[in-house]
PDB file of C-alpha atoms in Angstrom:
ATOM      1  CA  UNK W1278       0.000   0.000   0.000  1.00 94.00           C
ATOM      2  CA  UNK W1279       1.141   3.745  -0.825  1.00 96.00           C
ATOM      3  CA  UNK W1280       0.386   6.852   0.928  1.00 97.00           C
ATOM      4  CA  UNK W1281      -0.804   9.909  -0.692  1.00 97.00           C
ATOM      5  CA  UNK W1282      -0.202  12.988   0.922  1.00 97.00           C
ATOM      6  CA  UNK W1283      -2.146  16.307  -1.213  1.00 96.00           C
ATOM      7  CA  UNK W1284      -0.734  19.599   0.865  1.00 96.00           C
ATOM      8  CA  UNK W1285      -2.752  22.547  -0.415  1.00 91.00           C
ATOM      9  CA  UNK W1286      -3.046  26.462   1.141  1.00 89.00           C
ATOM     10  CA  UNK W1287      -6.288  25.375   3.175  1.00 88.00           C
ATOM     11  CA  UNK W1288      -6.364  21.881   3.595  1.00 91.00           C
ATOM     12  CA  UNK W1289      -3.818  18.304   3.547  1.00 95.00           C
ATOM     13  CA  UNK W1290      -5.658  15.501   2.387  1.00 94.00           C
ATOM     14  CA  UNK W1291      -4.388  11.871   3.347  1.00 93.00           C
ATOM     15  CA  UNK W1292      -4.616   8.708   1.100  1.00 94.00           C
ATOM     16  CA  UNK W1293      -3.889   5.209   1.283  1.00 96.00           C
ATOM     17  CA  UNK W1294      -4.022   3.074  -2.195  1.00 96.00           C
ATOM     18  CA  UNK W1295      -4.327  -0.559  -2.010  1.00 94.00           C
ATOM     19  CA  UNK W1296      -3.008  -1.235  -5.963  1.00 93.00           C
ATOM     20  CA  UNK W1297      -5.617   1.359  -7.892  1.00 92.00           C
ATOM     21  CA  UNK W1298      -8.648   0.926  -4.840  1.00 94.00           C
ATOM     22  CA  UNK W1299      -8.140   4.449  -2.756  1.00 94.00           C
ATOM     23  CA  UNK W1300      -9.054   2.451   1.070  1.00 93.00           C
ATOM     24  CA  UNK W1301      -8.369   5.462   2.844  1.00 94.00           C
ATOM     25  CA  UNK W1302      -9.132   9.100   3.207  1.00 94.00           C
ATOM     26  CA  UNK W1303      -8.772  12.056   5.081  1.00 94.00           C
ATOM     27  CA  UNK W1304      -8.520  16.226   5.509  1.00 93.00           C
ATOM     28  CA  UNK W1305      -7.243  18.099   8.190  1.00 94.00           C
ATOM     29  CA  UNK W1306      -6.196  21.899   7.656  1.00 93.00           C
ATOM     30  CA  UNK W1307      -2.834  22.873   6.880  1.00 94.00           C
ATOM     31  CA  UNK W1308      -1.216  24.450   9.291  1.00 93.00           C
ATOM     32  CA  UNK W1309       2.284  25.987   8.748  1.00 93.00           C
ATOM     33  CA  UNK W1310       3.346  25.586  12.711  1.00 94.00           C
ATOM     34  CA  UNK W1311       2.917  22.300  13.382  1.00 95.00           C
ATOM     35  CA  UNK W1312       5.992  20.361  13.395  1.00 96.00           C
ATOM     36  CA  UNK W1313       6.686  16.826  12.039  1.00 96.00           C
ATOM     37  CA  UNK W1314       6.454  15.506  15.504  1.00 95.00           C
ATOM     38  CA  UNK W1315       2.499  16.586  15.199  1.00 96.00           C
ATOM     39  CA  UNK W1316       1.863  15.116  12.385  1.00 95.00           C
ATOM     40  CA  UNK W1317       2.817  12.279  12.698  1.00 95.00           C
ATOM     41  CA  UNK W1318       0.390  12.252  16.484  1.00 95.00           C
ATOM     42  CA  UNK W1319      -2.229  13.423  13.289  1.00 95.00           C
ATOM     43  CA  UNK W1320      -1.602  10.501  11.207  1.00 94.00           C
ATOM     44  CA  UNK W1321      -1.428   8.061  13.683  1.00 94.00           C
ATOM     45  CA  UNK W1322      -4.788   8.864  14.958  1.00 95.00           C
ATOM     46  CA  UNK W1323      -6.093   8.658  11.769  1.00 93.00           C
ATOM     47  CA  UNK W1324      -4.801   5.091  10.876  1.00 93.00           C
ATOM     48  CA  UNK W1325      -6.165   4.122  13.922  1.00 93.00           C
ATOM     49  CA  UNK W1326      -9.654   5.367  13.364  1.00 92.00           C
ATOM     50  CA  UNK W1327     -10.099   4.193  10.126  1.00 91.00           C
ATOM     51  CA  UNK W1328      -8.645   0.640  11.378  1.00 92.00           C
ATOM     52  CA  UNK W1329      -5.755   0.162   8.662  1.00 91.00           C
ATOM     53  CA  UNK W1330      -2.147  -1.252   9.252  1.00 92.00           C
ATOM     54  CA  UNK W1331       0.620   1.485   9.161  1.00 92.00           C
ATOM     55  CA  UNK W1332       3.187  -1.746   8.507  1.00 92.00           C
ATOM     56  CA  UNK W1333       1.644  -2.278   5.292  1.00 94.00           C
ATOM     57  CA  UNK W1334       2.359   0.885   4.122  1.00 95.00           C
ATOM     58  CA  UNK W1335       5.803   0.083   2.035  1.00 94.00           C
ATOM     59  CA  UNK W1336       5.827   3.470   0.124  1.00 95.00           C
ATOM     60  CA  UNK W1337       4.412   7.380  -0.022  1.00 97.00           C
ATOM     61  CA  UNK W1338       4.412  10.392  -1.858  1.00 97.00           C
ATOM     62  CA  UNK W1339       3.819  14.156  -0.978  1.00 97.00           C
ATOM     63  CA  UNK W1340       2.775  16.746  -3.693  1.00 96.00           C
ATOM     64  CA  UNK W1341       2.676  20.039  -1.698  1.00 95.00           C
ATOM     65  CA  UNK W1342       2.319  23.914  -2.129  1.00 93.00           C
ATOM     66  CA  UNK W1343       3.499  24.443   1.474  1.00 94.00           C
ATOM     67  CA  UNK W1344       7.214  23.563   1.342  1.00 93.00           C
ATOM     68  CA  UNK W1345       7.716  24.079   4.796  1.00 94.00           C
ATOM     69  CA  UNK W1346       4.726  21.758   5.281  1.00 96.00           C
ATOM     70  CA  UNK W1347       6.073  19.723   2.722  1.00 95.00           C
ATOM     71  CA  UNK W1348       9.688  19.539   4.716  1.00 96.00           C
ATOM     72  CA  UNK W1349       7.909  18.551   8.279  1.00 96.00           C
ATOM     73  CA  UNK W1350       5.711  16.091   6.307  1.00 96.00           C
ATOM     74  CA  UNK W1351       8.379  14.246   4.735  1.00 97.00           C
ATOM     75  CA  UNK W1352       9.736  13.871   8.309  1.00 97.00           C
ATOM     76  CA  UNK W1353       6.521  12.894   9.776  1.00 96.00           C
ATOM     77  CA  UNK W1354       6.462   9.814   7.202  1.00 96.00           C
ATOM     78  CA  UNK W1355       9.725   8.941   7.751  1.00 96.00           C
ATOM     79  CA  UNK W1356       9.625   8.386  11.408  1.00 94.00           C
ATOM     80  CA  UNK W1357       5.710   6.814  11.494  1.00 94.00           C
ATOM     81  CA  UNK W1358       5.641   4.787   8.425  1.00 95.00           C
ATOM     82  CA  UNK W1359       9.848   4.323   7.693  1.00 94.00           C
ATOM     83  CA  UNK W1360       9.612   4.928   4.162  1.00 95.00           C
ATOM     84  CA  UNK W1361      11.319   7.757   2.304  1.00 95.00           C
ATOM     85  CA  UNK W1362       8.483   9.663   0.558  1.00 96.00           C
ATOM     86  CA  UNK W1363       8.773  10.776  -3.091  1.00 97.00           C
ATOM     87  CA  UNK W1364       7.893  14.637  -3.375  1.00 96.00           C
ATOM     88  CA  UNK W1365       6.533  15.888  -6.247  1.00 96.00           C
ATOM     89  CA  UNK W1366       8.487  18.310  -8.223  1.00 90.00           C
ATOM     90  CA  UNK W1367      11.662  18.890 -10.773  1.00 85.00           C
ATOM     91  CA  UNK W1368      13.635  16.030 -12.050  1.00 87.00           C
ATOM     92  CA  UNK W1369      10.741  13.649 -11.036  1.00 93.00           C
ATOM     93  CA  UNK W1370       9.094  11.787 -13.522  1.00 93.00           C
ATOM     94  CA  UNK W1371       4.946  13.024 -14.548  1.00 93.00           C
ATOM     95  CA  UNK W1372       4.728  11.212 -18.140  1.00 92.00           C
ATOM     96  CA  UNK W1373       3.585  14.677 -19.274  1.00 92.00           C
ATOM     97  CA  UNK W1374       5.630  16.527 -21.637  1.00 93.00           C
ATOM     98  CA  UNK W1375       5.446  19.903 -19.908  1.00 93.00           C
ATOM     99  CA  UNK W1376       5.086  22.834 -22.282  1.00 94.00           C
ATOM    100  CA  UNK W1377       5.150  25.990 -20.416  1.00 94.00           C
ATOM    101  CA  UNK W1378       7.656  28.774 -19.974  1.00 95.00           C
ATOM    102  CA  UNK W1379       9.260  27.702 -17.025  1.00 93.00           C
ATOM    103  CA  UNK W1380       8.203  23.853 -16.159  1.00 91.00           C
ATOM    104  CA  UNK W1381      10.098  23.990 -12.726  1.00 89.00           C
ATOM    105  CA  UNK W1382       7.315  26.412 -12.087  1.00 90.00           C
ATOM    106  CA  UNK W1383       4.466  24.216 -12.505  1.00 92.00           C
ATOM    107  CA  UNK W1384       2.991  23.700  -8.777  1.00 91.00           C
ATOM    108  CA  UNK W1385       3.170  19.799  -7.875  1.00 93.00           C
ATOM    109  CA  UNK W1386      -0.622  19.985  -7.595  1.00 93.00           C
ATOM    110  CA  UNK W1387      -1.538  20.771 -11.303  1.00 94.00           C
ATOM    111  CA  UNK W1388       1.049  18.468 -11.898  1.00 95.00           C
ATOM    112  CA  UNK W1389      -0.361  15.031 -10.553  1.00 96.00           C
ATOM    113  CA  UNK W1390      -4.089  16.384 -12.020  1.00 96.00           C
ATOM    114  CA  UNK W1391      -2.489  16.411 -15.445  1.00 96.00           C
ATOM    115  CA  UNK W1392      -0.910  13.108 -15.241  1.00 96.00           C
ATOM    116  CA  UNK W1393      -4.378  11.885 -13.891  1.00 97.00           C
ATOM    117  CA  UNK W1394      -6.384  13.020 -16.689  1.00 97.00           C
ATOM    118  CA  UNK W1395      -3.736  12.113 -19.210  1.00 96.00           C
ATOM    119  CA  UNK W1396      -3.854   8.681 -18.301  1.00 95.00           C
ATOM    120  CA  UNK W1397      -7.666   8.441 -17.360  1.00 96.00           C
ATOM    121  CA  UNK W1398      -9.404  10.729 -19.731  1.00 97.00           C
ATOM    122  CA  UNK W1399      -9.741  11.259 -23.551  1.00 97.00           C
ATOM    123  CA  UNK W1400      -7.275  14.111 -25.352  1.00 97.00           C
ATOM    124  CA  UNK W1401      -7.353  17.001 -25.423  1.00 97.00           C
ATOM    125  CA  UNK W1402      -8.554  17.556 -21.667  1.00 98.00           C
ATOM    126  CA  UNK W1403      -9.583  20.656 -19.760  1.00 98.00           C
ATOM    127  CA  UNK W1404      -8.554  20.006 -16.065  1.00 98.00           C
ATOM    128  CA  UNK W1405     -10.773  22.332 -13.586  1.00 97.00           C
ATOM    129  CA  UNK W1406      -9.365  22.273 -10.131  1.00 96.00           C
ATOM    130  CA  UNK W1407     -11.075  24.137  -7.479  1.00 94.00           C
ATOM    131  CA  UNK W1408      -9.270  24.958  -4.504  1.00 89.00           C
ATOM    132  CA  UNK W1409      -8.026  27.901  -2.741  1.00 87.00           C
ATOM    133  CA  UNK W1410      -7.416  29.503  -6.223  1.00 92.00           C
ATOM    134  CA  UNK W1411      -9.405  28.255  -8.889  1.00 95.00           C
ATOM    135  CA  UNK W1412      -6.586  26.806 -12.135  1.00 95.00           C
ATOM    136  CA  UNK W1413      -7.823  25.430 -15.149  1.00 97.00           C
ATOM    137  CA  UNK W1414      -5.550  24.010 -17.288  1.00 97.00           C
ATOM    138  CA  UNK W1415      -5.281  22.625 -20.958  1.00 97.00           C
ATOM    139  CA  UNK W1416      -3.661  19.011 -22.166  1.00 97.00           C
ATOM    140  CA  UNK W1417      -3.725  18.933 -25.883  1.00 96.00           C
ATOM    141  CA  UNK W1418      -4.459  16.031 -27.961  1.00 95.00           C
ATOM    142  CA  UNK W1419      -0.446  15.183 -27.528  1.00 94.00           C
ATOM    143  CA  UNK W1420      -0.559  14.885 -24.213  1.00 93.00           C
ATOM    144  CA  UNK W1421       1.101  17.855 -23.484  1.00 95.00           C
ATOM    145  CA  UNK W1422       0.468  20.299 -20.599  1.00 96.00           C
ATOM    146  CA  UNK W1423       0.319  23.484 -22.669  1.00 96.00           C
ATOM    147  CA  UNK W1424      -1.051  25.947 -19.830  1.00 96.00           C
ATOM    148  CA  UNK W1425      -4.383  27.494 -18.636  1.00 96.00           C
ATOM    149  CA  UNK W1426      -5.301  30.195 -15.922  1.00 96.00           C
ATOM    150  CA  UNK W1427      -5.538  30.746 -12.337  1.00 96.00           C
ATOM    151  CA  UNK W1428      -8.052  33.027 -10.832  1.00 95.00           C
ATOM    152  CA  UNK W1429      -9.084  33.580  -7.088  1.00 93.00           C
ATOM    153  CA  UNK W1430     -11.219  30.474  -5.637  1.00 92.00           C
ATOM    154  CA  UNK W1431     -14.496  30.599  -4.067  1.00 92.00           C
ATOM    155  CA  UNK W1432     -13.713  31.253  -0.836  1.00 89.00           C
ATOM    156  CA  UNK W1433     -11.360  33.724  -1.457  1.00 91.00           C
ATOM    157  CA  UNK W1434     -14.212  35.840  -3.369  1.00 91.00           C
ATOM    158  CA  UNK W1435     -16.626  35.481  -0.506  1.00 89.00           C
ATOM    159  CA  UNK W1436     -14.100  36.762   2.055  1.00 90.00           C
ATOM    160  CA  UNK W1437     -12.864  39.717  -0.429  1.00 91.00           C
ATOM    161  CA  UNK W1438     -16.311  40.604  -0.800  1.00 89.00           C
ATOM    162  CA  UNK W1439     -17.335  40.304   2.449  1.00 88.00           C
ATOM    163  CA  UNK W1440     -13.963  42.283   4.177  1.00 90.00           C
ATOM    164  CA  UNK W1441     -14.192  44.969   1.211  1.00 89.00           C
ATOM    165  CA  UNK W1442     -17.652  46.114   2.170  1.00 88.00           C
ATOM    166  CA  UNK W1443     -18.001  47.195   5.690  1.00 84.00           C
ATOM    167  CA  UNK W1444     -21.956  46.374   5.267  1.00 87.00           C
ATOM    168  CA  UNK W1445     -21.685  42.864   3.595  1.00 89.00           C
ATOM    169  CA  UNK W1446     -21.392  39.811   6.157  1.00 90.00           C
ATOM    170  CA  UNK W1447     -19.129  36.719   6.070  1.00 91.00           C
ATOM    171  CA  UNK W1448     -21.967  33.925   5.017  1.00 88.00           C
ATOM    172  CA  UNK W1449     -21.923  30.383   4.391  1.00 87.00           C
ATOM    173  CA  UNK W1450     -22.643  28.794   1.001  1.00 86.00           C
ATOM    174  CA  UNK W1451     -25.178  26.200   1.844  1.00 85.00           C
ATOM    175  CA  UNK W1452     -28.462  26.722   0.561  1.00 83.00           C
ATOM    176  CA  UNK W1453     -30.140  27.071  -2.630  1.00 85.00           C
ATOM    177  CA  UNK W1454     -28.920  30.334  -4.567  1.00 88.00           C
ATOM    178  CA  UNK W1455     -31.966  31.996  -6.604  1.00 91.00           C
ATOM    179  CA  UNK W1456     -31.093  33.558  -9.557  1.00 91.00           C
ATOM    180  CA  UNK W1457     -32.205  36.632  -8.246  1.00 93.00           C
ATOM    181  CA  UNK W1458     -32.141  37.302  -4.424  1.00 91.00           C
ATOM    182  CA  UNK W1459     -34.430  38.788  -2.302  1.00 93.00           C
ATOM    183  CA  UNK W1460     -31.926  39.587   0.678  1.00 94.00           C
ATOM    184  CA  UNK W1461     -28.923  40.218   1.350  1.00 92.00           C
ATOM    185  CA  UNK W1462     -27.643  37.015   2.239  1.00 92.00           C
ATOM    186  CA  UNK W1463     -28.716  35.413  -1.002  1.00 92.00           C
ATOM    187  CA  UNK W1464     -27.806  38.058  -3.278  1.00 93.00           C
ATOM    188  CA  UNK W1465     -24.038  37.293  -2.176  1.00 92.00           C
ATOM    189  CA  UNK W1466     -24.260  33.591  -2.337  1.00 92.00           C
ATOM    190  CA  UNK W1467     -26.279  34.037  -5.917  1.00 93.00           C
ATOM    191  CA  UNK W1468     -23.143  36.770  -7.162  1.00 93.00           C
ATOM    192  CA  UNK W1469     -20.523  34.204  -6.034  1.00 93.00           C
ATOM    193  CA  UNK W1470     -21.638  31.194  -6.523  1.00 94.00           C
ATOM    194  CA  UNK W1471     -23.378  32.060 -10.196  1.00 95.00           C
ATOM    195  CA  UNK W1472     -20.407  34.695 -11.139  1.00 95.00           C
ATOM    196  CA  UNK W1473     -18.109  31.595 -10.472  1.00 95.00           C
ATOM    197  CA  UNK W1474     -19.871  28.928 -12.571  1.00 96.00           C
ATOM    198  CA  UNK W1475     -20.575  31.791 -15.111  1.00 96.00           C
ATOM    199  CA  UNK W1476     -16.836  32.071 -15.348  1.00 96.00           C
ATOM    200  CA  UNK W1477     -16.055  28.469 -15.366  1.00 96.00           C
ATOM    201  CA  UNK W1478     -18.373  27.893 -18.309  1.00 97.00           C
ATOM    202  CA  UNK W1479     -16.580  30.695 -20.256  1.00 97.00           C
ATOM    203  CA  UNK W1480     -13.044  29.119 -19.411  1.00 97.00           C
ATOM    204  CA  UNK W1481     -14.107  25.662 -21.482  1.00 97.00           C
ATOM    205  CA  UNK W1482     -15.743  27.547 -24.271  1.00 97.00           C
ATOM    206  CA  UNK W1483     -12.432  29.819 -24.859  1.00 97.00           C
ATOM    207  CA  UNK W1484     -10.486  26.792 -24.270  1.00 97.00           C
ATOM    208  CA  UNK W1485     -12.192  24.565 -26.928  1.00 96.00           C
ATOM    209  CA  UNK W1486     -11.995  27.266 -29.522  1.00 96.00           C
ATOM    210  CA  UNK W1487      -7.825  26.646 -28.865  1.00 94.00           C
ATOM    211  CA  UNK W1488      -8.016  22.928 -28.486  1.00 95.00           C
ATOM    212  CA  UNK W1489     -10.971  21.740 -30.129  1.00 93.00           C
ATOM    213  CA  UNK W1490     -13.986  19.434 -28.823  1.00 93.00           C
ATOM    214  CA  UNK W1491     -12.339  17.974 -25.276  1.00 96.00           C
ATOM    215  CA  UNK W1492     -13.011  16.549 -22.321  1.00 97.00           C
ATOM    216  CA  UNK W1493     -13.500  17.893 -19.119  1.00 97.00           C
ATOM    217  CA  UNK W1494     -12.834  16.418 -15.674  1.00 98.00           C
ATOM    218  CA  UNK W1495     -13.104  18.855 -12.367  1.00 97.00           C
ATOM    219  CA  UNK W1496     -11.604  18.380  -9.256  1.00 95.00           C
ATOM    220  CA  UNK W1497     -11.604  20.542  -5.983  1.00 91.00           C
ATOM    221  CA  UNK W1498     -13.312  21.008  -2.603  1.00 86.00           C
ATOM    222  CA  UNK W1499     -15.940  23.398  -3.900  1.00 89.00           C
ATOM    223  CA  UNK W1500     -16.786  21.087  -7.078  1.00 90.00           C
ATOM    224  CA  UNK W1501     -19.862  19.541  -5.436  1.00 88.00           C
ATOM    225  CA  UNK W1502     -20.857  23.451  -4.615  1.00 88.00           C
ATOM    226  CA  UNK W1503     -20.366  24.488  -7.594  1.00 91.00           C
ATOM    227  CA  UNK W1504     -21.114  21.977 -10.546  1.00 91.00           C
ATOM    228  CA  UNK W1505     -25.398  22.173 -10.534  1.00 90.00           C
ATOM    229  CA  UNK W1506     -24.586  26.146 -11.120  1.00 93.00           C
ATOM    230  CA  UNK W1507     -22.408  25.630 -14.618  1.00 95.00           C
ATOM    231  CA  UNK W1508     -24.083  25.382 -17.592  1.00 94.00           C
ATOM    232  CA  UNK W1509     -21.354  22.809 -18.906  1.00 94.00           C
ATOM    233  CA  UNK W1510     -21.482  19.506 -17.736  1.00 91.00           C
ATOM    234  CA  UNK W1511     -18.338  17.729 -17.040  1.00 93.00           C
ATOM    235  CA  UNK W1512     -16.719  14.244 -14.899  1.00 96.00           C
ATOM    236  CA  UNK W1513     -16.145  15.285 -11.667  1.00 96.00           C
ATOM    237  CA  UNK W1514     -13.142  13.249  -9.993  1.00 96.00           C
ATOM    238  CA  UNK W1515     -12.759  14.208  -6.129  1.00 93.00           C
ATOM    239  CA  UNK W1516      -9.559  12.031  -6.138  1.00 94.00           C
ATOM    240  CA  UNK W1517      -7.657  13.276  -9.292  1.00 96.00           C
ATOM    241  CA  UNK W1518      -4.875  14.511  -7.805  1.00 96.00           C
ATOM    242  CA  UNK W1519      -4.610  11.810  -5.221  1.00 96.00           C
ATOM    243  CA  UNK W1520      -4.758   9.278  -8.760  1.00 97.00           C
ATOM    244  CA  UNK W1521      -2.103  11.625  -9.397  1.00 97.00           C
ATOM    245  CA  UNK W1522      -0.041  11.093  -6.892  1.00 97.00           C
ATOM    246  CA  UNK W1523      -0.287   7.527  -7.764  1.00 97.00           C
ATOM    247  CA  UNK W1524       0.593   6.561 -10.829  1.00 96.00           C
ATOM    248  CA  UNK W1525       3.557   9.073 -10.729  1.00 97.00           C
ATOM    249  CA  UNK W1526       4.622   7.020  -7.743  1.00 96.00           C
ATOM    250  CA  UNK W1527       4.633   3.788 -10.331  1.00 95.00           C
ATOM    251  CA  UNK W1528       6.785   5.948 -13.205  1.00 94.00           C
ATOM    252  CA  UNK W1529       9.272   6.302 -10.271  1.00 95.00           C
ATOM    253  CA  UNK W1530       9.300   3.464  -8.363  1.00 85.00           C
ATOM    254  CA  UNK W1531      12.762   1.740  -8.368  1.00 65.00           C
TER     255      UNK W1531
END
C-alpha cells in the first residue's frame, strides 16, 4: 500500500491506495506551525480510526504547495511509516511533456491532475481544479500540458467581498442560490456562486476554440458546490490529484 499525501493552502488531504482501490481518506487543515512531531500524532490517529495497518504501508508520496509543510511532512512519514516519501516536483518523472515557460514552475498539484487526466481521460482535456485559487488548465491532444489560468477560488471571493464592504457579512454557502435574491444574504451567495460557474463555463468555451472538442474532468473542494450552477457539464473526480499522486509514484518506483 502507498500513501498519498495532497498539501494545499487550506487543507492536507491523506490517502492510502491498495493497488488502484483508494481504502483510505482524510482532511485536516494545513497548518504551517505544526511540526513533524504533530503530524505524525495526526496521522497516527487517523490510521487508527479508520482501522488500517501502518506496517503495510511500504511506500508514499507528498505533492505540496506548502514547502515548509512539505519539509515537516516528509519527516513525519519517515519516522511513522519508515519509508522515504517521493515529493513531487523537478527532475521527477509526470509522463507529461510539460510545455510551459518555465516547467520547474508548474505547482506539484496541477502536476499530478495532469498526469491523472492524461492517463484516465480522452485528449485534449480541460482540467478544472477548485481549490483555494481556482486553475484550469489545458492538455492537448499530444498529451502535453500546454497551460491554462488561475483566478481567485471561491472562498477567497466570498471573504474579499465580504472584508471589502463594511456592510456585507461573512456567510456560508449552503443553501439554494436563486437567480435573483431577495436579501442580502442570497444576493451574495447568488453573485458568487453564479459569477463563479458563469466564469467556469466561459473558461471551457475559450479553451475549446484553442483545443478543439475535449473533455472535461473537475476536481476541488468546492466542485460539489459548484457543478449544478455551470451550464457545462463535465466528470467530476474528487480524487484526481490523489490518482495523481499515484501513478507518478509507479513511473518512479525503483
Amino acid at each position: 500500500m502507498i500513501l498519498v499525501t495532497d498539501i494545499g493552502n487550506t487543507n492536507i488531504v491523506f490517502g492510502v491506495f491498495d493497488g488502484d482501490s483508494l481504502v483510505l481518506e482524510s482532511r485536516i487543515d494545513t497548518d504551517r506551525n505544526r511540526m513533524a512531531d504533530q503530524y505524525s500524532v495526526i496521522m497516527k490517529q487517523v490510521f487508527d480510526l479508520y482501522g488500517v495497518d501502518r506496517k503495510k504501508i511500504d511506500g508514499a508520496v507528498i505533492s505540496s504547495v506548502v514547502p515548509p509543510v512539505g519539509d515537516q511532512m516528509k519527516m513525519s512519514v519517515q519516522n511513522l511509516f519508515g519509508v522515504t516519501p517521493l515529493m513531487v516536483g523537478a527532475g521527477v518523472k509526470t509522463g507529461l511533456n510539460i510545455r510551459i515557460d518555465d516547467p520547474s514552475t508548474l505547482g506539484a498539484d496541477l502536476a499530478c491532475g495532469a498526469a491523472a487526466a492524461k492517463e484516465l481521460y480522452p485528449l485534449p482535456c480541460i482540467v478544472i481544479d477548485l481549490g483555494t485559487a481556482t486553475k484550469v488548465f489545458a492538455i492537448d491532444k499530444n498529451g502535453a500540458l500546454i497551460g491554462g489560468i488561475i483566478a481567485p477560488g471561491v472562498k477567497i471571493s466570498l471573504e474579499a467581498l465580504a472584508r471589502g464592504a463594511a456592510s456585507l457579512p461573512m456567510i456560508s454557502l449552503e443553501g439554494h442560490a436563486p437567480v435573483i435574491g431577495t436579501n442580502t444574504v442570497d444576493c451574495m451567495r447568488s453573485g458568487v456562486l453564479y459569477g463563479h460557474a458563469g466564469m467556469l463555463d466561459s473558461f471551457i468555451d475559450r479553451f475549446q476554440e484553442e483545443l478543439g472538442e475535449a473533455s472535461v474532468v473537475a476536481t476541488g473542494g468546492f466542485i460539489h458546490v459548484l457543478k449544478d450552477y455551470c451550464k457545462h457539464k463535465f466528470i467530476v473526480n474528487p480524487q484526481l490529484v490523489m490518482d495523481g499522486m499515484r501513478i507518478i509514484y509507479n513511473k518512479n518506483k525503483k
